[in-house]
mmCIF file of C-alpha atoms and ligand atoms in Angstrom:
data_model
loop_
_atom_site.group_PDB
_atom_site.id
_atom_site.type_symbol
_atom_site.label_atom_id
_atom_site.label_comp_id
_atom_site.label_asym_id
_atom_site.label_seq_id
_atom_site.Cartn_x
_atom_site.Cartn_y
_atom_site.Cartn_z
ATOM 1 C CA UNK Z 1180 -15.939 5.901 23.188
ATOM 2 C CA UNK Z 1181 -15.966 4.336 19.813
ATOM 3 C CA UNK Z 1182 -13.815 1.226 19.193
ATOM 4 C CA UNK Z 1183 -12.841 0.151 15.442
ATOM 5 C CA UNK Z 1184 -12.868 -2.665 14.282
ATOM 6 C CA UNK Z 1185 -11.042 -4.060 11.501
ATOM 7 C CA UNK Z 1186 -10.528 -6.944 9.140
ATOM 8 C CA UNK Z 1187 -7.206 -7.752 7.715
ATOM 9 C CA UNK Z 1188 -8.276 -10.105 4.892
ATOM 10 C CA UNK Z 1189 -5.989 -12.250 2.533
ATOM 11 C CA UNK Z 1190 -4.918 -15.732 1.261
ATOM 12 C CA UNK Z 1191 -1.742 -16.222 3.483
ATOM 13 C CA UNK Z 1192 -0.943 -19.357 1.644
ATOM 14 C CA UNK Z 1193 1.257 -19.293 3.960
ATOM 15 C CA UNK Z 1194 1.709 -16.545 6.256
ATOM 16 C CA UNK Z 1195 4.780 -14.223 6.520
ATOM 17 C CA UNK Z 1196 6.696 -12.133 8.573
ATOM 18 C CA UNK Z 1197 5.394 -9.254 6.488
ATOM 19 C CA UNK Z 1198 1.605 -10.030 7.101
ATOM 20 C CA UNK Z 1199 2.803 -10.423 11.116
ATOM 21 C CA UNK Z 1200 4.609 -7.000 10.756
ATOM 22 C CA UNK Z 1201 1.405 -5.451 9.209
ATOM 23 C CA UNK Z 1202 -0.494 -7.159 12.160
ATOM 24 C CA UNK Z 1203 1.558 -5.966 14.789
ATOM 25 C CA UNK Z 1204 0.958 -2.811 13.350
ATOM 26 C CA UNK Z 1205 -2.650 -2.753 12.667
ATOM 27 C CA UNK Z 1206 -2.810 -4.457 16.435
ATOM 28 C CA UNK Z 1207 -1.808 -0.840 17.452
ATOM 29 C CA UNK Z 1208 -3.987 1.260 16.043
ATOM 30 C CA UNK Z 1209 -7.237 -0.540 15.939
ATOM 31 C CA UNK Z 1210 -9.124 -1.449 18.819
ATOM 32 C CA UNK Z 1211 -9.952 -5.330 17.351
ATOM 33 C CA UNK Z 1212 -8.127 -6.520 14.511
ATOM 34 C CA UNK Z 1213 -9.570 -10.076 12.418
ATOM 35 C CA UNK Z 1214 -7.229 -11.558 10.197
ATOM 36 C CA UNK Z 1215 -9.187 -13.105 7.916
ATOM 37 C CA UNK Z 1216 -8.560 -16.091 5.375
ATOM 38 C CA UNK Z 1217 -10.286 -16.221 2.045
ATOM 39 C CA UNK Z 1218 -11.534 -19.999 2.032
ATOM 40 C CA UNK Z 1219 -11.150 -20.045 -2.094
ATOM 41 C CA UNK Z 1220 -12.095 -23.217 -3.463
ATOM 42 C CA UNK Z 1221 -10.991 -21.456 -7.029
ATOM 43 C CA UNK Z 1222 -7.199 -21.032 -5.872
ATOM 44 C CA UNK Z 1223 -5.145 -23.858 -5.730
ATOM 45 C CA UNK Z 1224 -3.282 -23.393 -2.640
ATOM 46 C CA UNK Z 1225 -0.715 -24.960 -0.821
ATOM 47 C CA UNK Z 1226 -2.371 -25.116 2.542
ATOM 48 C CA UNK Z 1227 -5.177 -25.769 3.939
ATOM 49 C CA UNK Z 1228 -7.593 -23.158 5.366
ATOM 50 C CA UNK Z 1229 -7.314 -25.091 8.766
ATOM 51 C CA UNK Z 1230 -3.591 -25.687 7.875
ATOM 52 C CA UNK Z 1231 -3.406 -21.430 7.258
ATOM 53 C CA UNK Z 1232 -5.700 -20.953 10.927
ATOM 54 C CA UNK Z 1233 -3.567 -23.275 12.686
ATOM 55 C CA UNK Z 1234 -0.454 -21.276 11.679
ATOM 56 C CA UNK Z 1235 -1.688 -17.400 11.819
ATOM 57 C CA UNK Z 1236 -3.654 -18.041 15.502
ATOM 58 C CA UNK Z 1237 0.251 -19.682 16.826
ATOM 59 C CA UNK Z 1238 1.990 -16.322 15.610
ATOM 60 C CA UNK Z 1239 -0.577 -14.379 16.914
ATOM 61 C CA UNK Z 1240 -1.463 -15.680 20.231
ATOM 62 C CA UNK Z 1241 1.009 -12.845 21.677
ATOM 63 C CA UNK Z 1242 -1.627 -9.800 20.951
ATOM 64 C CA UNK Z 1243 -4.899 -9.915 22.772
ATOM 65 C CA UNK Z 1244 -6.890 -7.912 20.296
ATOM 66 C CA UNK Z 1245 -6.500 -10.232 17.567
ATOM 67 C CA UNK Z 1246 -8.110 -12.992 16.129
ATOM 68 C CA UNK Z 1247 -8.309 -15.332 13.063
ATOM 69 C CA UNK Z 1248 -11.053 -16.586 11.225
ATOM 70 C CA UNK Z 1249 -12.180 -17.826 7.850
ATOM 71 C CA UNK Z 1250 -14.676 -16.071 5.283
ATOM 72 C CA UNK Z 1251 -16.015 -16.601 1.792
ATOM 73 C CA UNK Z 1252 -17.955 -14.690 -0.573
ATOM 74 C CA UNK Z 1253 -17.168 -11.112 -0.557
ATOM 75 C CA UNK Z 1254 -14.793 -9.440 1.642
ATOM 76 C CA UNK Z 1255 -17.441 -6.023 2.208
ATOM 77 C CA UNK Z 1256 -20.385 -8.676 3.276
ATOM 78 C CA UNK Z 1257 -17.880 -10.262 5.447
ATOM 79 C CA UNK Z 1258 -16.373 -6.965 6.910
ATOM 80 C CA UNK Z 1259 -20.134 -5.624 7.637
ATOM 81 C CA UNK Z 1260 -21.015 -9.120 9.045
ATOM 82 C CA UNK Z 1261 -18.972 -8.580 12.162
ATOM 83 C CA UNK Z 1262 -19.363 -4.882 12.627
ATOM 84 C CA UNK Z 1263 -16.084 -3.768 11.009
ATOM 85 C CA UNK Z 1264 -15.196 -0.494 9.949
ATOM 86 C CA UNK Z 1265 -11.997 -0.831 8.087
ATOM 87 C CA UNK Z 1266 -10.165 -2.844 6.252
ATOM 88 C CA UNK Z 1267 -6.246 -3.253 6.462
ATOM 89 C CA UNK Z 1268 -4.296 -4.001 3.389
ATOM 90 C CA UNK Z 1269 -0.421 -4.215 2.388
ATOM 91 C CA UNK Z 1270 1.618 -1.831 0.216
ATOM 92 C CA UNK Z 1271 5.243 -3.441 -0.253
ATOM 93 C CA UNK Z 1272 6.409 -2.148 -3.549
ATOM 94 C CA UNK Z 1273 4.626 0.647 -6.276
ATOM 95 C CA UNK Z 1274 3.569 -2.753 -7.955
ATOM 96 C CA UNK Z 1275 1.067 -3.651 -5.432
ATOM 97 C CA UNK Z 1276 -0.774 -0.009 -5.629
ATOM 98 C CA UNK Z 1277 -2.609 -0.520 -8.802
ATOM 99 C CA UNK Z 1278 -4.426 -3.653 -7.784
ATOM 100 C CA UNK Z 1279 -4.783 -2.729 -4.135
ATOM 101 C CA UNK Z 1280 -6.411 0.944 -5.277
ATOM 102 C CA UNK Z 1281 -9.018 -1.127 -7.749
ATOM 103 C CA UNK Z 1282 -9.830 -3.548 -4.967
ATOM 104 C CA UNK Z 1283 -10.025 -0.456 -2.574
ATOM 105 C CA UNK Z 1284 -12.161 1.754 -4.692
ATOM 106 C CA UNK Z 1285 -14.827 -1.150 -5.844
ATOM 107 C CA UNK Z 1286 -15.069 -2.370 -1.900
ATOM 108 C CA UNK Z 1287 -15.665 1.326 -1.353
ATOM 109 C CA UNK Z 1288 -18.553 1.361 -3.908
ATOM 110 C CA UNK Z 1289 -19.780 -2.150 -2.685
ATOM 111 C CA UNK Z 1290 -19.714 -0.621 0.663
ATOM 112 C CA UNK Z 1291 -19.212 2.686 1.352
ATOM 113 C CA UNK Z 1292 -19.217 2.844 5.342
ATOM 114 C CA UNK Z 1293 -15.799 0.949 4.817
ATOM 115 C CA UNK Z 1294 -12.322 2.358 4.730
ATOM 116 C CA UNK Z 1295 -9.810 0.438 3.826
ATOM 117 C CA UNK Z 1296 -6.414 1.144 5.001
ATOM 118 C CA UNK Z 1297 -2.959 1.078 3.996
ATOM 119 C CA UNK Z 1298 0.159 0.355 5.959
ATOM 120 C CA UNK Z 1299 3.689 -0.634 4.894
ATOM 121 C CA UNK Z 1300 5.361 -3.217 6.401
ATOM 122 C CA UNK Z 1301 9.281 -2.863 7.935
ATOM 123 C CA UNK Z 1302 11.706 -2.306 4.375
ATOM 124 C CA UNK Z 1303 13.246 -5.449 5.167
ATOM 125 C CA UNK Z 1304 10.045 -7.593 4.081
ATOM 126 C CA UNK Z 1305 9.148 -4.846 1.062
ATOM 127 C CA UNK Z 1306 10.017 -8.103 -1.503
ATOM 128 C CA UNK Z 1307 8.640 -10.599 1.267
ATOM 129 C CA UNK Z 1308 5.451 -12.592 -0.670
ATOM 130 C CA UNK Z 1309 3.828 -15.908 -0.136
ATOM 131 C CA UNK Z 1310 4.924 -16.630 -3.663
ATOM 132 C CA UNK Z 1311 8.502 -16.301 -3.612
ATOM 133 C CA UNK Z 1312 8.333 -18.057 0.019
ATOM 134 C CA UNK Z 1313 7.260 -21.144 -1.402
ATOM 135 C CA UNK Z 1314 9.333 -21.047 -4.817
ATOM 136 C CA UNK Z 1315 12.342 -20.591 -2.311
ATOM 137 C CA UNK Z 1316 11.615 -23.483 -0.569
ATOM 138 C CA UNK Z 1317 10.296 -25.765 -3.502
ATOM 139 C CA UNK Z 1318 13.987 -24.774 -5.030
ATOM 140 C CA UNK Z 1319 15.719 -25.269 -1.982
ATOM 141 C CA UNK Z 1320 16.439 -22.234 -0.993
ATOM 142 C CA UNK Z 1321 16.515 -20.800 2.594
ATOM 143 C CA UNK Z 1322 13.504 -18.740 4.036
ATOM 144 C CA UNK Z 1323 15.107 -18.061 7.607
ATOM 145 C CA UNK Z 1324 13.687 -14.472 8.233
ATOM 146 C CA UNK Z 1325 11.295 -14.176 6.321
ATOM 147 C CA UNK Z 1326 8.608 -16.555 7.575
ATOM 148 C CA UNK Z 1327 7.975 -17.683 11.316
ATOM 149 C CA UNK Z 1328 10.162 -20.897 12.220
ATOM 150 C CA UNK Z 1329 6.803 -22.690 12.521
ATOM 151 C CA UNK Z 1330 5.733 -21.845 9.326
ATOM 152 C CA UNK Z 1331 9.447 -22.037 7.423
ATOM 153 C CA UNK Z 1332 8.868 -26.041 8.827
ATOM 154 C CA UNK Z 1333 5.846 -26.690 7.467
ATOM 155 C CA UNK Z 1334 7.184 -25.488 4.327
ATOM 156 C CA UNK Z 1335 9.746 -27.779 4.789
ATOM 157 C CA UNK Z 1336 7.322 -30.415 5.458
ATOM 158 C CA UNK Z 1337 5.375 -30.168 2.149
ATOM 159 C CA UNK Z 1338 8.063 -30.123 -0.354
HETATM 160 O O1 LIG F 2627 -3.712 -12.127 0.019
HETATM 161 P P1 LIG F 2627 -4.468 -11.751 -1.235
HETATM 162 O O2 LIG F 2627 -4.645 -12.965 -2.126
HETATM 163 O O3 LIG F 2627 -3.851 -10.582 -1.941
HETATM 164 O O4 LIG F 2627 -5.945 -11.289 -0.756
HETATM 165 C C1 LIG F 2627 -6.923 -10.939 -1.694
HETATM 166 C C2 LIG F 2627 -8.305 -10.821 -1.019
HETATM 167 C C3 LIG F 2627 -8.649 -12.092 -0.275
HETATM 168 C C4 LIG F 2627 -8.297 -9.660 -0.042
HETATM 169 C C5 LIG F 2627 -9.351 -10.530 -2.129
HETATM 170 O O5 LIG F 2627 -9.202 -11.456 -3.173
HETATM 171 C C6 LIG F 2627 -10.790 -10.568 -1.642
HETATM 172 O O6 LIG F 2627 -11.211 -9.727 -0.894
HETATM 173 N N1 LIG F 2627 -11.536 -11.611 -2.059
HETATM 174 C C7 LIG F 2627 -12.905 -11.808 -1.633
HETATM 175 C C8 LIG F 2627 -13.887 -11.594 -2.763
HETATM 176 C C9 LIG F 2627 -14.167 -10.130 -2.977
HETATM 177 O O7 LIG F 2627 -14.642 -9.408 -2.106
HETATM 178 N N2 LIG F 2627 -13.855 -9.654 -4.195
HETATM 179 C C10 LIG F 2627 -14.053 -8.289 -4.595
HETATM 180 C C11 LIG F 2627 -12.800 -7.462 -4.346
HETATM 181 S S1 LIG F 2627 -13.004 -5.864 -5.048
#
């Protein structure tokens, strides 16, 4: 029977509870699922790549077809590297489509045995992002809900 395997690639500087919505999800429906962290030396980010492992392999010890790993250079390579056939990617708000359907449709001529697929997260984390996570909690402001307790204290931790 044919199994698919696929990556679910990002910054997650730091990790939601969108992206563990979308993983719960994409847990379902794909036989293996790797979520896998950009290590970008370009970006300045607010965690470390070990920091960002350390965090995404605690909220997903519960599902026994994931795992978490690291990659650089480009995402296609990467996906093709460990025998994956798709690619699982966000959609919260109309905003995100433009840049997702670019990124989707020049990974698709990079590599065309590749799908990439879309899945919404629950409405409640539609205006979830990394971004706003760590404004709110640089400002003071309270992230209960939206992140992992684990990761809403290492938040805490850093500012
Ligand atoms: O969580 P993000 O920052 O939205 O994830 C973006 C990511 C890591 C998926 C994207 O930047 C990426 O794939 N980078 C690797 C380099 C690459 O393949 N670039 C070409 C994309 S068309």
């Amino acid at each position: 029977m044919k199994r698919i395997k696929a990556i679910y690639p990002g910054s997650f500087d730091p990790p939601t509870n969108g992206h563990l919505d979308l993983i719960e999800r994409g847990s379902k429906i794909f036989d293996e699922l790797v979520v896998a962290i950009l290590r970008n030396p370009e970006k300045d980010p607010l965690f470390s790549v070990s920091d960002r492992r350390n965090m995404l392999e605690a909220m997903t010890s519960g599902f026994d077809n994931v795992t978490v790993e690291t990659f650089d250079g480009l995402m296609v390579d990467y996906a093709l590297s460990v025998g994956a056939t798709a690619v699982l990617r966000g959609i919260r708000a109309i905003s995100d489509y433009e840049y997702e359907l670019q990124m989707a449709l020049m990974n698709r001529r990079l590599a065309p045995s590749i799908e990439t697929v879309f899945l919404m997260a629950k409405e409640e984390y539609s205006y979830v992002s990394s971004r706003l996570v760590k404004e709110l909690t640089r400002l003071g402001g309270d992230v209960t809900g939206l992140v992992p307790n684990s990761v809403r204290q290492r938040l805490a931790d850093r500012f």
